[in-house]
Amino acid sequence: MKKFILLLLAACLHSFCGASEKVVLDFSAAQPHEKYQLVMRGDTKIANGALQVTDASGKVGGAVLKEIYPALTPDKAFRLSIEFSFDRNFKHKMPAMLWDSKYVNMPNNTPAHKNFHRGFQLYLAPAGSGNYRIQAAFGFGAASQVVQANMINVVPGTRHTLTMEFNASDRVVFTFDGNPAGTCILNSGFIASPYRNPVLGDRQGSSFWPLGGRIHKLTFEKLSWKPLQISKSPVDRRVFVWNEKDAVFKLNIRNFSGTEGNNYTVSVKSIMGDQSIAVAQVPSGQGTIVDLPVNTLLLPGEYPLAITLLDDSGKELAACKEQLVIVPAPGDFMPVMLWGGLPLQTAARIGFTHQGMSLVPHSGGLGPSGYAAYIDLLDEYLKNGVYTYNPITLDRRFTSQKRFLRAGFNNSAIVPASVDPSREELQKELLAVIADSAQNLGSHPGWTMALSISEERDRTNVDFSGRMNEAFREFSGYDMPAIVRGKYPTPRRANLVAPERIMDDDDPELVFYRWFWTRGDGWNDLHSKVTAELHKYIKHDFMTFHDPAVRVPLIWGSGGKCDAIAHWTYTNPDPIKIAQATDELLAMADGQPGQKVLSMTQIIWYRSACAPAHRKVKNPPEWLKREPQAVYMTIPPDALRIALWSKISRRIEGIQYHGASSLTGEDTVHRYRYTNSESQYALQDLVHTVIRPLGPVLKKAEEKPLEVAILETFPATLYAPQHFAVGWSRNWAGDLHLALQWAHLPVGIIFDDHLLNNQKLDNLKVLFIPGAELMTRPVVDKVKELQNNGVIIVGDEFTPPEISVDLRLKSIRRNNYDPQQSKREFQQLGLDIVRALEKHYRSPYAADNQDIVMHSRSAGAGEYLFVINDKRTFGDYIGQWKMVMEKGLPNSGVIRVKSSAQAAYDAVKHQEIAIQNNNGTVELVSDLPPGGGQMIILLPEKIQDIQLHVPENTVARGGAFRIKTAVVGADGQVIAALLPLEVTFTDAQGRKLPGSGYYAALDGTLEIEEFAAVNMAAGQVNVKVRCLASGKSADAAFTVE
């Protein structure tokens, strides 16, 4: 239930403020205003068309008004708009003051400060990376209040406009460059007249807060004020989703008249018709919420609402104009999430569906002002087709405050500090904050994801305070082994733990670490509780996720019961390594039935790993002149392309990216530097041509039963982590995965848990066991059992001698300074493996060159073959350093697939591919652009036609209708495969109607139930269904009246 806000005001409130009056100080003239005079302080001056306040010495600055002019110091409602710019060379150590008539933002209640509860301040608090938080302070005579609105990005040298509208009742509203920037709730009404003359561009006195830039124009406008007011409730939304159920636009009536109001009527005129709502009572000094029902079957768009508050005689008491917004329903789409944020229009242009918003505060609580600000922001995001995720963090609330920290061995301090998430007090406090946000913001359909505590587990550690020992004793019946010193075993060679490289499953040290990494350190349990708390209050489609989920010893449980787990990958030097991290995620998710997977590409690359600053090169790239000190740089566009195709070849729920500053360069001061202008457009193209149209199919096509697997065994990841990727897609196990991809083997990853629970084993043909310096007895026995049942076991020099491997490999150490040679070596290893296995196992697909990488999925009668071009060379972006082959090259190859398919289609180009089928082997030619990929759909027969059935009878506006479509073969029978379709509804004027979008036809058929918009044009509705595999389409029409 939403918490309604009491509007408590002083008894001396007046009943009306006179007609509006506008004052403009235009600094393009030497004398900004003939009536309102300014005196320059310090080095401040009017020059080059602006008031310049750029002195950073800490001395007095700004311009002070000669008098306390009533027109510029109103006590009631006003609007202040300031056009300003920041100096390119100014570094803000203190807030940037725009207006100060208050002196002290939050004075105490001592007599010395009594005059500082007067006037107001408007300033920008620096938040790093070019971001600033809008803040304002108001003095109400006996008390003061500071509010903070949205974070904004201020570009040095660029002219911006900040507007603050104060209603002298209960709220202040900000806009920045014409966009909503937050609504803040106030506890009091009229501002007390200032004690000192107002100052522009700096504080009135004491420690100064220079603007560090220029004020170009200031506009001050008095606004009318009435004792009865009506408007949209600031903590409720104005944006609604098409066909949303039980939608109401919440209106807030405030009574400042000093007497109780009775028998009012709210009259609303809008496209929904004239509506009247009776209001029996509005208590004095309080707010009353009135629900205006919203018809969400209006066409998506913006609609004005004219709202009037009437007394029982019909006399107007208050009025306002509001905007109602209807947005399209999201449909079935694949999330494209930006971990962080970009300017909203940029994010929408590129195609991001989600970016971050701190809806659960990192410290403290939000309160009504916070809710109001975020409601406005969520509305603006949703209006632009962008949803939000919320990162839930502990650092500012607990870690940096040194609360609930674990104790190290011998009571030493753990570095870095490690919070104990199992503490009941910690959980209670965190879950209460989550519940508060979920109750107040969780009904907004724009909030659809939450990230549960990223990276904090990197700092996890064993607690030696006694609490962890007590918990372990309760679990195991004995104390923590004395040898334990931290979250990993003491560094030593694994074969010293068990000379035969086989540990007993009940070895006390192993039991402890298995317990610690699954439940003992408390993180997995906390993720589960965070997820449950959010779902308790948020009832629309909502997903929690945790990352990085596989940067741990590999055993089921990471991420707890989060709805999804995720991980990020630095894709140098070989972009297809992201498939290895994604396969680890899929293996981890197997331990939590129904858990989904998200896979993230790092937009940033560490320069040290691809273009080290200390090495000079011939023909240096152009970015080096601009960014000679760059530490993080932009991913090359072809690496981004290859990585996208690689990760979507697996069944994942969504794709993610991190490093916005390196993608677009709009944040000019962030340490992530913008060194390649092509990468953002490569991503934009792929989102619009691949992810959006094919997303519904990408999410649903199933992984095939596993035939070739790499076993990443838990004890070895503990005692011999140098062999394993554990989220970093490197080392011997990670590089072996690359070799098998280049060898066209259908590789996946399994853990000990899979073996011990008989998961993914039914179709297993080949099992690789790299780097297994330690295994448990039950796992060794299971491997031998699989071998006895015909599974080929491939080991290396580390495999326990008791396992008599069918093929033994020699591990290869990558040369990080010669990626070309390393790729050759691992491709050769892959070839050698295929040749060694050819008498026992043949892959279901192959290509005539190893720079083509493939992965196959299935659904019904369809097979979905992903073909990725990994042919690369050294380019002119970072290739000069010879550490990464970043430039993609065209590639063409003959592909062979074991299949009885009689037809193949390129789902991106929407066209048929010529094939030959010889004795159950399909052969086709793939021509791929640099960094390119394909999703080839193999079908048992050719697509002949698209059948489409629409309503035969006339449909009333506002009424429901249904269409049915099917993809059929030559005999008219449905092709029972998962097929991508685009459906478009248009009215008689050609306007696209709700229900239009991309779909997946399950088993070749699709049925859509929709509604005719209540305000659509009467007449013919045209329906077009296009098969995105074949390009074939069908058209039909029905009538709406």
Tab-separated table of C-alpha atoms in Angstrom, residues 557-740:
chain	number	residue	atom	x	y	z
A	557	GLY	CA	24.775	-22.841	-5.737
A	558	SER	CA	26.403	-19.556	-6.771
A	559	GLY	CA	23.717	-16.882	-6.887
A	560	GLY	CA	21.356	-18.800	-4.649
A	561	LYS	CA	17.768	-18.719	-5.836
A	562	CYS	CA	18.127	-15.624	-7.991
A	563	ASP	CA	15.953	-15.865	-11.074
A	564	ALA	CA	19.080	-15.636	-13.234
A	565	ILE	CA	22.832	-15.666	-12.942
A	566	ALA	CA	25.224	-13.670	-15.071
A	567	HIS	CA	28.898	-13.106	-15.745
A	568	TRP	CA	31.082	-10.742	-17.714
A	569	THR	CA	33.883	-11.578	-20.108
A	570	TYR	CA	36.866	-9.615	-21.328
A	571	THR	CA	36.953	-10.972	-24.850
A	572	ASN	CA	40.607	-10.445	-25.696
A	573	PRO	CA	42.519	-12.021	-27.260
A	574	ASP	CA	39.889	-14.447	-28.660
A	575	PRO	CA	36.271	-13.200	-28.638
A	576	ILE	CA	34.761	-16.711	-28.781
A	577	LYS	CA	36.052	-17.247	-25.232
A	578	ILE	CA	32.751	-15.736	-24.082
A	579	ALA	CA	31.133	-19.050	-25.015
A	580	GLN	CA	33.310	-20.722	-22.377
A	581	ALA	CA	32.103	-18.367	-19.629
A	582	THR	CA	28.527	-18.795	-20.851
A	583	ASP	CA	28.868	-22.577	-20.729
A	584	GLU	CA	30.094	-22.298	-17.130
A	585	LEU	CA	26.991	-20.242	-16.341
A	586	LEU	CA	24.727	-22.839	-17.944
A	587	ALA	CA	26.437	-25.533	-15.879
A	588	MET	CA	25.987	-23.508	-12.690
A	589	ALA	CA	22.324	-22.809	-13.442
A	590	ASP	CA	21.668	-26.541	-13.764
A	591	GLY	CA	21.836	-26.659	-9.975
A	592	GLN	CA	18.827	-24.367	-9.612
A	593	PRO	CA	15.962	-25.623	-11.819
A	594	GLY	CA	14.458	-22.840	-13.904
A	595	GLN	CA	17.320	-20.426	-13.290
A	596	LYS	CA	18.096	-18.369	-16.380
A	597	VAL	CA	21.423	-17.131	-17.741
A	598	LEU	CA	22.569	-13.677	-18.871
A	599	SER	CA	25.930	-13.149	-20.559
A	600	MET	CA	27.858	-9.871	-20.538
A	601	THR	CA	30.496	-8.499	-22.888
A	602	GLN	CA	32.899	-6.011	-21.378
A	603	ILE	CA	32.939	-2.917	-23.580
A	604	ILE	CA	36.173	-1.963	-21.872
A	605	TRP	CA	39.466	-3.698	-22.475
A	606	TYR	CA	42.497	-3.328	-20.253
A	607	ARG	CA	45.003	-1.450	-22.350
A	608	SER	CA	47.849	-3.308	-20.635
A	609	ALA	CA	46.612	-6.538	-22.209
A	610	CYS	CA	46.352	-5.297	-25.776
A	611	ALA	CA	48.234	-1.999	-26.281
A	612	PRO	CA	50.567	-1.471	-23.296
A	613	ALA	CA	51.559	2.141	-22.730
A	614	HIS	CA	55.235	1.368	-22.141
A	615	ARG	CA	55.682	-0.153	-25.610
A	616	LYS	CA	56.190	2.202	-28.552
A	617	VAL	CA	54.949	1.098	-31.969
A	618	LYS	CA	55.340	2.191	-35.542
A	619	ASN	CA	52.311	3.809	-37.163
A	620	PRO	CA	50.550	4.572	-33.850
A	621	PRO	CA	46.745	4.697	-34.111
A	622	GLU	CA	44.870	8.013	-34.105
A	623	TRP	CA	43.336	7.399	-30.660
A	624	LEU	CA	46.783	7.400	-29.056
A	625	LYS	CA	47.124	11.142	-29.634
A	626	ARG	CA	43.769	11.800	-28.008
A	627	GLU	CA	44.086	9.305	-25.165
A	628	PRO	CA	47.773	8.758	-24.397
A	629	GLN	CA	47.046	7.998	-20.718
A	630	ALA	CA	44.131	5.621	-21.309
A	631	VAL	CA	44.068	2.619	-18.982
A	632	TYR	CA	40.757	1.228	-20.241
A	633	MET	CA	39.826	1.395	-23.898
A	634	THR	CA	36.980	0.499	-26.251
A	635	ILE	CA	36.442	-3.070	-27.423
A	636	PRO	CA	37.170	-3.377	-31.183
A	637	PRO	CA	33.986	-3.557	-33.263
A	638	ASP	CA	34.738	-6.965	-34.776
A	639	ALA	CA	35.506	-8.428	-31.355
A	640	LEU	CA	32.150	-7.098	-30.175
A	641	ARG	CA	30.402	-8.685	-33.176
A	642	ILE	CA	32.046	-12.078	-32.740
A	643	ALA	CA	31.366	-12.114	-28.999
A	644	LEU	CA	27.686	-11.326	-29.537
A	645	TRP	CA	27.250	-14.168	-31.995
A	646	SER	CA	29.221	-16.475	-29.716
A	647	LYS	CA	27.104	-15.893	-26.624
A	648	ILE	CA	23.719	-15.956	-28.362
A	649	SER	CA	24.653	-19.304	-29.860
A	650	ARG	CA	23.901	-20.611	-26.350
A	651	ARG	CA	20.431	-20.514	-24.832
A	652	ILE	CA	20.469	-17.387	-22.690
A	653	GLU	CA	17.759	-15.033	-21.492
A	654	GLY	CA	19.493	-11.778	-22.338
A	655	ILE	CA	22.714	-10.024	-23.234
A	656	GLN	CA	24.560	-7.406	-21.196
A	657	TYR	CA	27.270	-4.799	-21.649
A	658	HIS	CA	29.413	-2.779	-19.261
A	659	GLY	CA	31.589	0.278	-19.891
A	660	ALA	CA	29.252	2.932	-21.305
A	661	SER	CA	31.888	5.660	-21.311
A	662	SER	CA	34.058	3.624	-23.649
A	663	LEU	CA	31.139	2.947	-25.966
A	664	THR	CA	29.947	6.474	-26.783
A	665	GLY	CA	32.390	8.936	-25.232
A	666	GLU	CA	29.619	11.157	-23.855
A	667	ASP	CA	31.180	11.011	-20.403
A	668	THR	CA	34.445	12.793	-21.086
A	669	VAL	CA	36.046	12.428	-17.646
A	670	HIS	CA	35.440	8.775	-16.764
A	671	ARG	CA	38.496	6.530	-16.618
A	672	TYR	CA	36.874	4.298	-19.268
A	673	ARG	CA	38.098	6.025	-22.410
A	674	TYR	CA	36.446	6.291	-25.802
A	675	THR	CA	38.998	5.052	-28.297
A	676	ASN	CA	36.903	3.542	-31.099
A	677	SER	CA	33.915	5.271	-32.689
A	678	GLU	CA	32.716	2.226	-34.656
A	679	SER	CA	31.903	-0.162	-31.817
A	680	GLN	CA	28.668	1.517	-30.708
A	681	TYR	CA	27.316	1.319	-34.271
A	682	ALA	CA	28.348	-2.323	-34.582
A	683	LEU	CA	26.276	-3.057	-31.480
A	684	GLN	CA	23.393	-0.897	-32.663
A	685	ASP	CA	23.276	-2.753	-35.978
A	686	LEU	CA	23.329	-6.179	-34.333
A	687	VAL	CA	20.614	-5.261	-31.854
A	688	HIS	CA	18.303	-4.015	-34.584
A	689	THR	CA	18.996	-6.737	-37.145
A	690	VAL	CA	19.578	-9.788	-34.960
A	691	ILE	CA	18.523	-9.430	-31.330
A	692	ARG	CA	15.192	-7.670	-31.780
A	693	PRO	CA	13.765	-9.703	-34.652
A	694	LEU	CA	15.151	-13.055	-33.505
A	695	GLY	CA	15.032	-12.550	-29.741
A	696	PRO	CA	11.890	-14.628	-29.106
A	697	VAL	CA	13.464	-17.591	-30.924
A	698	LEU	CA	16.909	-17.070	-29.398
A	699	LYS	CA	15.408	-17.358	-25.911
A	700	LYS	CA	13.416	-20.518	-26.652
A	701	ALA	CA	15.511	-22.791	-28.879
A	702	GLU	CA	16.815	-25.576	-26.616
A	703	GLU	CA	20.355	-26.701	-26.041
A	704	LYS	CA	20.910	-30.143	-27.549
A	705	PRO	CA	21.737	-33.065	-25.253
A	706	LEU	CA	25.400	-32.806	-24.311
A	707	GLU	CA	27.741	-35.090	-26.283
A	708	VAL	CA	31.127	-33.533	-25.536
A	709	ALA	CA	31.866	-32.077	-22.117
A	710	ILE	CA	34.714	-30.581	-20.132
A	711	LEU	CA	34.626	-31.582	-16.466
A	712	GLU	CA	35.677	-28.754	-14.140
A	713	THR	CA	36.057	-30.660	-10.897
A	714	PHE	CA	35.554	-28.819	-7.612
A	715	PRO	CA	38.626	-29.990	-5.631
A	716	ALA	CA	40.951	-29.059	-8.486
A	717	THR	CA	39.456	-25.569	-8.752
A	718	LEU	CA	40.283	-25.217	-5.047
A	719	TYR	CA	43.760	-26.745	-4.888
A	720	ALA	CA	44.949	-26.201	-8.467
A	721	PRO	CA	43.107	-23.072	-9.680
A	722	GLN	CA	45.972	-22.221	-12.037
A	723	HIS	CA	44.516	-24.669	-14.565
A	724	PHE	CA	40.991	-23.278	-14.620
A	725	ALA	CA	39.085	-20.338	-16.035
A	726	VAL	CA	36.661	-19.871	-13.096
A	727	GLY	CA	34.979	-16.962	-14.846
A	728	TRP	CA	38.036	-15.513	-16.554
A	729	SER	CA	37.970	-17.778	-19.650
A	730	ARG	CA	41.699	-18.422	-19.509
A	731	ASN	CA	44.271	-20.998	-18.404
A	732	TRP	CA	44.441	-24.560	-19.630
A	733	ALA	CA	40.767	-25.487	-19.169
A	734	GLY	CA	39.595	-22.271	-20.825
A	735	ASP	CA	41.981	-22.635	-23.755
A	736	LEU	CA	40.995	-26.275	-24.213
A	737	HIS	CA	37.412	-25.079	-24.631
A	738	LEU	CA	38.642	-22.750	-27.408
A	739	ALA	CA	40.499	-25.599	-29.086
A	740	LEU	CA	37.346	-27.732	-29.104
